[in-house]
Amino acid sequence: MLNLVRETIVSYAFIERNFNLLKRYLSWEILFFSYSIVNALTIGLIMVGRGSSEDVLYLVIGALIWGFLSVMMREVSDAITWERWEGTIEYTFMAPIYRITHLVGSCLFAILYGLLRTALVLAIMPLFFGEHIDLGNANWLTLVVTVLISSLSFIGIGLMAAIFPLLSPEKGQAATGIIQSMLLLVSGIYYEIDVLPTWLQPISQISPATYTLRSIRAAMLENASVESQLGNLSLLLVIGVLLIPLGFWVFHLGEKYAKRVGRLKRSG
């Protein structure tokens, strides 16, 4: 019991450290946050004057949720990238803590930071779209439940993507972006998956983002209840339960390889 309490406190320490890093690079975070707003505006404005308010909200939801999910994937990877660049990764890996404690702390930070950024962008959107966005029919409970359950899947993907900056500080972050772009293509972020080529559509069925977008759009556009989305939520939960241990295992293999070939040094 005491050991569990200790590891929980250590996980919180990693959350606090990452927030301190945010404050250290606050000007850059403001710049990235501004990009999130501009991206959502650019996507949403495509339908202003061309479609209904539901069409505008359809695209805005895609932009916001993709921003949240990509932040979760990227922040786990960024935690490794920052330590590589600052030369502290070896000390972290040699610290007397379980690796799962380190990664859980980074994952929890990614969820909190992703929720914070998305909530801020969502609060700003009505100032730009006005009558083009109507959130009066939204089911916020279904939205929150879907976001929490889908976080599990994307944390698992983020853990697997984190091995790239572990192996290469120069090119690893770009490889993480490739995974994000592949999910963006097949998951129906800005369009229905029916428009994809026939050979790509089966891939979309294994992407957690597909089911996340379905449930959130149903909640925001159709006031769908949690009960009506149990099918999608169950699939998201199963995918998350599978991806998180798989992510830890893949990261463990990547860490062992990096140690064996001497890739943890900044010059590596």
PDB file of N, CA and C in Angstrom, residues 171-243:
ATOM      1  N   LYS A 171      14.881  13.147 -35.858  1.00  0.00           N
ATOM      2  CA  LYS A 171      13.815  12.780 -36.792  1.00  0.00           C
ATOM      3  C   LYS A 171      12.628  12.082 -36.130  1.00  0.00           C
ATOM      4  N   GLY A 172      12.749  11.749 -34.854  1.00  0.00           N
ATOM      5  CA  GLY A 172      11.702  10.972 -34.201  1.00  0.00           C
ATOM      6  C   GLY A 172      10.367  11.681 -34.128  1.00  0.00           C
ATOM      7  N   GLN A 173      10.391  12.998 -33.862  1.00  0.00           N
ATOM      8  CA  GLN A 173       9.139  13.734 -33.747  1.00  0.00           C
ATOM      9  C   GLN A 173       8.387  13.756 -35.070  1.00  0.00           C
ATOM     10  N   ALA A 174       9.122  13.818 -36.179  1.00  0.00           N
ATOM     11  CA  ALA A 174       8.481  13.790 -37.496  1.00  0.00           C
ATOM     12  C   ALA A 174       7.779  12.459 -37.729  1.00  0.00           C
ATOM     13  N   ALA A 175       8.368  11.378 -37.237  1.00  0.00           N
ATOM     14  CA  ALA A 175       7.740  10.063 -37.384  1.00  0.00           C
ATOM     15  C   ALA A 175       6.428   9.992 -36.609  1.00  0.00           C
ATOM     16  N   THR A 176       6.376  10.652 -35.451  1.00  0.00           N
ATOM     17  CA  THR A 176       5.124  10.721 -34.698  1.00  0.00           C
ATOM     18  C   THR A 176       4.053  11.428 -35.514  1.00  0.00           C
ATOM     19  N   GLY A 177       4.444  12.479 -36.222  1.00  0.00           N
ATOM     20  CA  GLY A 177       3.507  13.194 -37.085  1.00  0.00           C
ATOM     21  C   GLY A 177       2.968  12.331 -38.206  1.00  0.00           C
ATOM     22  N   ILE A 178       3.768  11.398 -38.679  1.00  0.00           N
ATOM     23  CA  ILE A 178       3.310  10.495 -39.739  1.00  0.00           C
ATOM     24  C   ILE A 178       2.173   9.614 -39.232  1.00  0.00           C
ATOM     25  N   ILE A 179       2.302   9.102 -38.008  1.00  0.00           N
ATOM     26  CA  ILE A 179       1.232   8.289 -37.423  1.00  0.00           C
ATOM     27  C   ILE A 179      -0.043   9.109 -37.295  1.00  0.00           C
ATOM     28  N   GLN A 180       0.099  10.361 -36.853  1.00  0.00           N
ATOM     29  CA  GLN A 180      -1.068  11.227 -36.726  1.00  0.00           C
ATOM     30  C   GLN A 180      -1.741  11.452 -38.075  1.00  0.00           C
ATOM     31  N   SER A 181      -0.951  11.681 -39.113  1.00  0.00           N
ATOM     32  CA  SER A 181      -1.533  11.943 -40.430  1.00  0.00           C
ATOM     33  C   SER A 181      -2.239  10.713 -40.983  1.00  0.00           C
ATOM     34  N   MET A 182      -1.732   9.525 -40.677  1.00  0.00           N
ATOM     35  CA  MET A 182      -2.399   8.306 -41.128  1.00  0.00           C
ATOM     36  C   MET A 182      -3.767   8.152 -40.464  1.00  0.00           C
ATOM     37  N   LEU A 183      -3.824   8.428 -39.153  1.00  0.00           N
ATOM     38  CA  LEU A 183      -5.110   8.375 -38.456  1.00  0.00           C
ATOM     39  C   LEU A 183      -6.056   9.453 -38.970  1.00  0.00           C
ATOM     40  N   LEU A 184      -5.503  10.624 -39.266  1.00  0.00           N
ATOM     41  CA  LEU A 184      -6.312  11.717 -39.806  1.00  0.00           C
ATOM     42  C   LEU A 184      -6.957  11.321 -41.124  1.00  0.00           C
ATOM     43  N   LEU A 185      -6.244  10.583 -41.939  1.00  0.00           N
ATOM     44  CA  LEU A 185      -6.745  10.181 -43.254  1.00  0.00           C
ATOM     45  C   LEU A 185      -7.900   9.200 -43.154  1.00  0.00           C
ATOM     46  N   VAL A 186      -7.768   8.190 -42.293  1.00  0.00           N
ATOM     47  CA  VAL A 186      -8.720   7.066 -42.335  1.00  0.00           C
ATOM     48  C   VAL A 186      -9.858   7.166 -41.322  1.00  0.00           C
ATOM     49  N   SER A 187      -9.850   8.186 -40.459  1.00  0.00           N
ATOM     50  CA  SER A 187     -10.791   8.184 -39.332  1.00  0.00           C
ATOM     51  C   SER A 187     -12.030   9.044 -39.533  1.00  0.00           C
ATOM     52  N   GLY A 188     -12.171   9.686 -40.675  1.00  0.00           N
ATOM     53  CA  GLY A 188     -13.362  10.499 -40.906  1.00  0.00           C
ATOM     54  C   GLY A 188     -13.402  11.747 -40.053  1.00  0.00           C
ATOM     55  N   ILE A 189     -12.267  12.410 -39.895  1.00  0.00           N
ATOM     56  CA  ILE A 189     -12.220  13.619 -39.074  1.00  0.00           C
ATOM     57  C   ILE A 189     -13.042  14.741 -39.702  1.00  0.00           C
ATOM     58  N   TYR A 190     -12.872  14.943 -41.004  1.00  0.00           N
ATOM     59  CA  TYR A 190     -13.566  16.028 -41.698  1.00  0.00           C
ATOM     60  C   TYR A 190     -14.553  15.534 -42.745  1.00  0.00           C
ATOM     61  N   TYR A 191     -14.729  14.236 -42.846  1.00  0.00           N
ATOM     62  CA  TYR A 191     -15.640  13.664 -43.835  1.00  0.00           C
ATOM     63  C   TYR A 191     -16.050  12.281 -43.363  1.00  0.00           C
ATOM     64  N   GLU A 192     -17.115  11.766 -43.941  1.00  0.00           N
ATOM     65  CA  GLU A 192     -17.554  10.412 -43.616  1.00  0.00           C
ATOM     66  C   GLU A 192     -16.603   9.400 -44.254  1.00  0.00           C
ATOM     67  N   ILE A 193     -16.400   8.290 -43.578  1.00  0.00           N
ATOM     68  CA  ILE A 193     -15.455   7.296 -44.095  1.00  0.00           C
ATOM     69  C   ILE A 193     -15.970   6.629 -45.367  1.00  0.00           C
ATOM     70  N   ASP A 194     -17.255   6.832 -45.686  1.00  0.00           N
ATOM     71  CA  ASP A 194     -17.809   6.246 -46.909  1.00  0.00           C
ATOM     72  C   ASP A 194     -17.148   6.795 -48.166  1.00  0.00           C
ATOM     73  N   VAL A 195     -16.553   7.995 -48.076  1.00  0.00           N
ATOM     74  CA  VAL A 195     -15.940   8.597 -49.266  1.00  0.00           C
ATOM     75  C   VAL A 195     -14.528   8.065 -49.506  1.00  0.00           C
ATOM     76  N   LEU A 196     -14.001   7.312 -48.559  1.00  0.00           N
ATOM     77  CA  LEU A 196     -12.663   6.742 -48.727  1.00  0.00           C
ATOM     78  C   LEU A 196     -12.682   5.656 -49.792  1.00  0.00           C
ATOM     79  N   PRO A 197     -11.553   5.408 -50.438  1.00  0.00           N
ATOM     80  CA  PRO A 197     -11.470   4.264 -51.349  1.00  0.00           C
ATOM     81  C   PRO A 197     -11.856   2.974 -50.629  1.00  0.00           C
ATOM     82  N   THR A 198     -12.439   2.062 -51.355  1.00  0.00           N
ATOM     83  CA  THR A 198     -12.949   0.828 -50.749  1.00  0.00           C
ATOM     84  C   THR A 198     -11.876   0.086 -49.965  1.00  0.00           C
ATOM     85  N   TRP A 199     -10.645   0.087 -50.480  1.00  0.00           N
ATOM     86  CA  TRP A 199      -9.591  -0.672 -49.816  1.00  0.00           C
ATOM     87  C   TRP A 199      -9.104   0.003 -48.529  1.00  0.00           C
ATOM     88  N   LEU A 200      -9.439   1.301 -48.339  1.00  0.00           N
ATOM     89  CA  LEU A 200      -9.038   1.995 -47.116  1.00  0.00           C
ATOM     90  C   LEU A 200     -10.089   1.904 -46.012  1.00  0.00           C
ATOM     91  N   GLN A 201     -11.329   1.677 -46.397  1.00  0.00           N
ATOM     92  CA  GLN A 201     -12.410   1.703 -45.417  1.00  0.00           C
ATOM     93  C   GLN A 201     -12.261   0.668 -44.303  1.00  0.00           C
ATOM     94  N   PRO A 202     -11.790  -0.561 -44.577  1.00  0.00           N
ATOM     95  CA  PRO A 202     -11.592  -1.504 -43.460  1.00  0.00           C
ATOM     96  C   PRO A 202     -10.593  -1.009 -42.420  1.00  0.00           C
ATOM     97  N   ILE A 203      -9.593  -0.216 -42.850  1.00  0.00           N
ATOM     98  CA  ILE A 203      -8.608   0.304 -41.900  1.00  0.00           C
ATOM     99  C   ILE A 203      -9.270   1.275 -40.933  1.00  0.00           C
ATOM    100  N   SER A 204     -10.247   2.039 -41.443  1.00  0.00           N
ATOM    101  CA  SER A 204     -10.928   3.006 -40.578  1.00  0.00           C
ATOM    102  C   SER A 204     -11.693   2.316 -39.457  1.00  0.00           C
ATOM    103  N   GLN A 205     -12.053   1.048 -39.664  1.00  0.00           N
ATOM    104  CA  GLN A 205     -12.824   0.321 -38.652  1.00  0.00           C
ATOM    105  C   GLN A 205     -11.995  -0.037 -37.422  1.00  0.00           C
ATOM    106  N   ILE A 206     -10.675   0.013 -37.534  1.00  0.00           N
ATOM    107  CA  ILE A 206      -9.827  -0.296 -36.381  1.00  0.00           C
ATOM    108  C   ILE A 206      -9.222   0.964 -35.766  1.00  0.00           C
ATOM    109  N   SER A 207      -9.583   2.134 -36.302  1.00  0.00           N
ATOM    110  CA  SER A 207      -9.083   3.392 -35.750  1.00  0.00           C
ATOM    111  C   SER A 207     -10.000   3.868 -34.633  1.00  0.00           C
ATOM    112  N   PRO A 208      -9.476   4.106 -33.439  1.00  0.00           N
ATOM    113  CA  PRO A 208     -10.336   4.593 -32.352  1.00  0.00           C
ATOM    114  C   PRO A 208     -10.933   5.961 -32.637  1.00  0.00           C
ATOM    115  N   ALA A 209     -10.258   6.761 -33.462  1.00  0.00           N
ATOM    116  CA  ALA A 209     -10.788   8.091 -33.784  1.00  0.00           C
ATOM    117  C   ALA A 209     -12.113   7.997 -34.529  1.00  0.00           C
ATOM    118  N   THR A 210     -12.310   6.944 -35.308  1.00  0.00           N
ATOM    119  CA  THR A 210     -13.564   6.754 -36.043  1.00  0.00           C
ATOM    120  C   THR A 210     -14.745   6.695 -35.085  1.00  0.00           C
ATOM    121  N   TYR A 211     -14.633   5.882 -34.048  1.00  0.00           N
ATOM    122  CA  TYR A 211     -15.731   5.707 -33.098  1.00  0.00           C
ATOM    123  C   TYR A 211     -15.859   6.915 -32.166  1.00  0.00           C
ATOM    124  N   THR A 212     -14.737   7.564 -31.879  1.00  0.00           N
ATOM    125  CA  THR A 212     -14.785   8.784 -31.073  1.00  0.00           C
ATOM    126  C   THR A 212     -15.593   9.865 -31.773  1.00  0.00           C
ATOM    127  N   LEU A 213     -15.301  10.078 -33.054  1.00  0.00           N
ATOM    128  CA  LEU A 213     -16.010  11.116 -33.807  1.00  0.00           C
ATOM    129  C   LEU A 213     -17.483  10.782 -33.971  1.00  0.00           C
ATOM    130  N   ARG A 214     -17.793   9.518 -34.194  1.00  0.00           N
ATOM    131  CA  ARG A 214     -19.197   9.129 -34.350  1.00  0.00           C
ATOM    132  C   ARG A 214     -20.001   9.473 -33.101  1.00  0.00           C
ATOM    133  N   SER A 215     -19.488   9.106 -31.953  1.00  0.00           N
ATOM    134  CA  SER A 215     -20.228   9.333 -30.709  1.00  0.00           C
ATOM    135  C   SER A 215     -20.302  10.811 -30.353  1.00  0.00           C
ATOM    136  N   ILE A 216     -19.206  11.535 -30.548  1.00  0.00           N
ATOM    137  CA  ILE A 216     -19.213  12.951 -30.187  1.00  0.00           C
ATOM    138  C   ILE A 216     -20.104  13.747 -31.129  1.00  0.00           C
ATOM    139  N   ARG A 217     -20.072  13.431 -32.415  1.00  0.00           N
ATOM    140  CA  ARG A 217     -20.966  14.133 -33.346  1.00  0.00           C
ATOM    141  C   ARG A 217     -22.426  13.813 -33.042  1.00  0.00           C
ATOM    142  N   ALA A 218     -22.693  12.564 -32.683  1.00  0.00           N
ATOM    143  CA  ALA A 218     -24.064  12.209 -32.309  1.00  0.00           C
ATOM    144  C   ALA A 218     -24.495  12.973 -31.058  1.00  0.00           C
ATOM    145  N   ALA A 219     -23.575  13.135 -30.106  1.00  0.00           N
ATOM    146  CA  ALA A 219     -23.896  13.856 -28.872  1.00  0.00           C
ATOM    147  C   ALA A 219     -24.122  15.339 -29.127  1.00  0.00           C
ATOM    148  N   MET A 220     -23.295  15.942 -29.974  1.00  0.00           N
ATOM    149  CA  MET A 220     -23.362  17.381 -30.204  1.00  0.00           C
ATOM    150  C   MET A 220     -24.445  17.778 -31.197  1.00  0.00           C
ATOM    151  N   LEU A 221     -24.707  16.928 -32.171  1.00  0.00           N
ATOM    152  CA  LEU A 221     -25.660  17.272 -33.228  1.00  0.00           C
ATOM    153  C   LEU A 221     -27.050  16.697 -32.995  1.00  0.00           C
ATOM    154  N   GLU A 222     -27.120  15.535 -32.330  1.00  0.00           N
ATOM    155  CA  GLU A 222     -28.399  14.832 -32.205  1.00  0.00           C
ATOM    156  C   GLU A 222     -28.832  14.624 -30.759  1.00  0.00           C
ATOM    157  N   ASN A 223     -28.080  15.191 -29.803  1.00  0.00           N
ATOM    158  CA  ASN A 223     -28.393  15.029 -28.377  1.00  0.00           C
ATOM    159  C   ASN A 223     -28.439  13.554 -27.972  1.00  0.00           C
ATOM    160  N   ALA A 224     -27.536  12.753 -28.551  1.00  0.00           N
ATOM    161  CA  ALA A 224     -27.518  11.313 -28.282  1.00  0.00           C
ATOM    162  C   ALA A 224     -27.124  11.040 -26.833  1.00  0.00           C
ATOM    163  N   SER A 225     -27.783  10.080 -26.228  1.00  0.00           N
ATOM    164  CA  SER A 225     -27.493   9.705 -24.845  1.00  0.00           C
ATOM    165  C   SER A 225     -26.325   8.728 -24.789  1.00  0.00           C
ATOM    166  N   VAL A 226     -25.807   8.528 -23.583  1.00  0.00           N
ATOM    167  CA  VAL A 226     -24.728   7.558 -23.393  1.00  0.00           C
ATOM    168  C   VAL A 226     -25.205   6.163 -23.779  1.00  0.00           C
ATOM    169  N   GLU A 227     -26.444   5.841 -23.416  1.00  0.00           N
ATOM    170  CA  GLU A 227     -26.982   4.509 -23.712  1.00  0.00           C
ATOM    171  C   GLU A 227     -27.025   4.240 -25.213  1.00  0.00           C
ATOM    172  N   SER A 228     -27.364   5.251 -25.997  1.00  0.00           N
ATOM    173  CA  SER A 228     -27.461   5.055 -27.445  1.00  0.00           C
ATOM    174  C   SER A 228     -26.098   4.856 -28.094  1.00  0.00           C
ATOM    175  N   GLN A 229     -25.037   5.234 -27.388  1.00  0.00           N
ATOM    176  CA  GLN A 229     -23.683   5.126 -27.941  1.00  0.00           C
ATOM    177  C   GLN A 229     -22.880   3.995 -27.306  1.00  0.00           C
ATOM    178  N   LEU A 230     -23.560   3.095 -26.621  1.00  0.00           N
ATOM    179  CA  LEU A 230     -22.848   2.011 -25.939  1.00  0.00           C
ATOM    180  C   LEU A 230     -22.046   1.146 -26.902  1.00  0.00           C
ATOM    181  N   GLY A 231     -22.532   0.979 -28.129  1.00  0.00           N
ATOM    182  CA  GLY A 231     -21.797   0.180 -29.105  1.00  0.00           C
ATOM    183  C   GLY A 231     -20.437   0.783 -29.408  1.00  0.00           C
ATOM    184  N   ASN A 232     -20.416   2.088 -29.762  1.00  0.00           N
ATOM    185  CA  ASN A 232     -19.153   2.765 -30.041  1.00  0.00           C
ATOM    186  C   ASN A 232     -18.270   2.838 -28.802  1.00  0.00           C
ATOM    187  N   LEU A 233     -18.874   3.131 -27.652  1.00  0.00           N
ATOM    188  CA  LEU A 233     -18.097   3.261 -26.419  1.00  0.00           C
ATOM    189  C   LEU A 233     -17.487   1.931 -26.000  1.00  0.00           C
ATOM    190  N   SER A 234     -18.215   0.847 -26.224  1.00  0.00           N
ATOM    191  CA  SER A 234     -17.673  -0.478 -25.896  1.00  0.00           C
ATOM    192  C   SER A 234     -16.471  -0.799 -26.771  1.00  0.00           C
ATOM    193  N   LEU A 235     -16.578  -0.480 -28.062  1.00  0.00           N
ATOM    194  CA  LEU A 235     -15.447  -0.708 -28.967  1.00  0.00           C
ATOM    195  C   LEU A 235     -14.246   0.138 -28.559  1.00  0.00           C
ATOM    196  N   LEU A 236     -14.493   1.398 -28.191  1.00  0.00           N
ATOM    197  CA  LEU A 236     -13.401   2.265 -27.748  1.00  0.00           C
ATOM    198  C   LEU A 236     -12.739   1.715 -26.492  1.00  0.00           C
ATOM    199  N   LEU A 237     -13.539   1.201 -25.575  1.00  0.00           N
ATOM    200  CA  LEU A 237     -12.991   0.649 -24.335  1.00  0.00           C
ATOM    201  C   LEU A 237     -12.143  -0.582 -24.611  1.00  0.00           C
ATOM    202  N   VAL A 238     -12.619  -1.455 -25.490  1.00  0.00           N
ATOM    203  CA  VAL A 238     -11.861  -2.660 -25.845  1.00  0.00           C
ATOM    204  C   VAL A 238     -10.542  -2.277 -26.515  1.00  0.00           C
ATOM    205  N   ILE A 239     -10.603  -1.329 -27.463  1.00  0.00           N
ATOM    206  CA  ILE A 239      -9.385  -0.890 -28.151  1.00  0.00           C
ATOM    207  C   ILE A 239      -8.409  -0.287 -27.151  1.00  0.00           C
ATOM    208  N   GLY A 240      -8.919   0.521 -26.210  1.00  0.00           N
ATOM    209  CA  GLY A 240      -8.052   1.132 -25.213  1.00  0.00           C
ATOM    210  C   GLY A 240      -7.405   0.109 -24.299  1.00  0.00           C
ATOM    211  N   VAL A 241      -8.183  -0.865 -23.850  1.00  0.00           N
ATOM    212  CA  VAL A 241      -7.655  -1.921 -22.974  1.00  0.00           C
ATOM    213  C   VAL A 241      -6.565  -2.717 -23.684  1.00  0.00           C
ATOM    214  N   LEU A 242      -6.678  -2.867 -24.988  1.00  0.00           N
ATOM    215  CA  LEU A 242      -5.661  -3.586 -25.757  1.00  0.00           C
ATOM    216  C   LEU A 242      -4.439  -2.717 -26.046  1.00  0.00           C
ATOM    217  N   LEU A 243      -4.673  -1.435 -26.371  1.00  0.00           N
ATOM    218  CA  LEU A 243      -3.573  -0.584 -26.825  1.00  0.00           C
ATOM    219  C   LEU A 243      -2.665  -0.116 -25.692  1.00  0.00           C
TER     220      LEU A 243
END
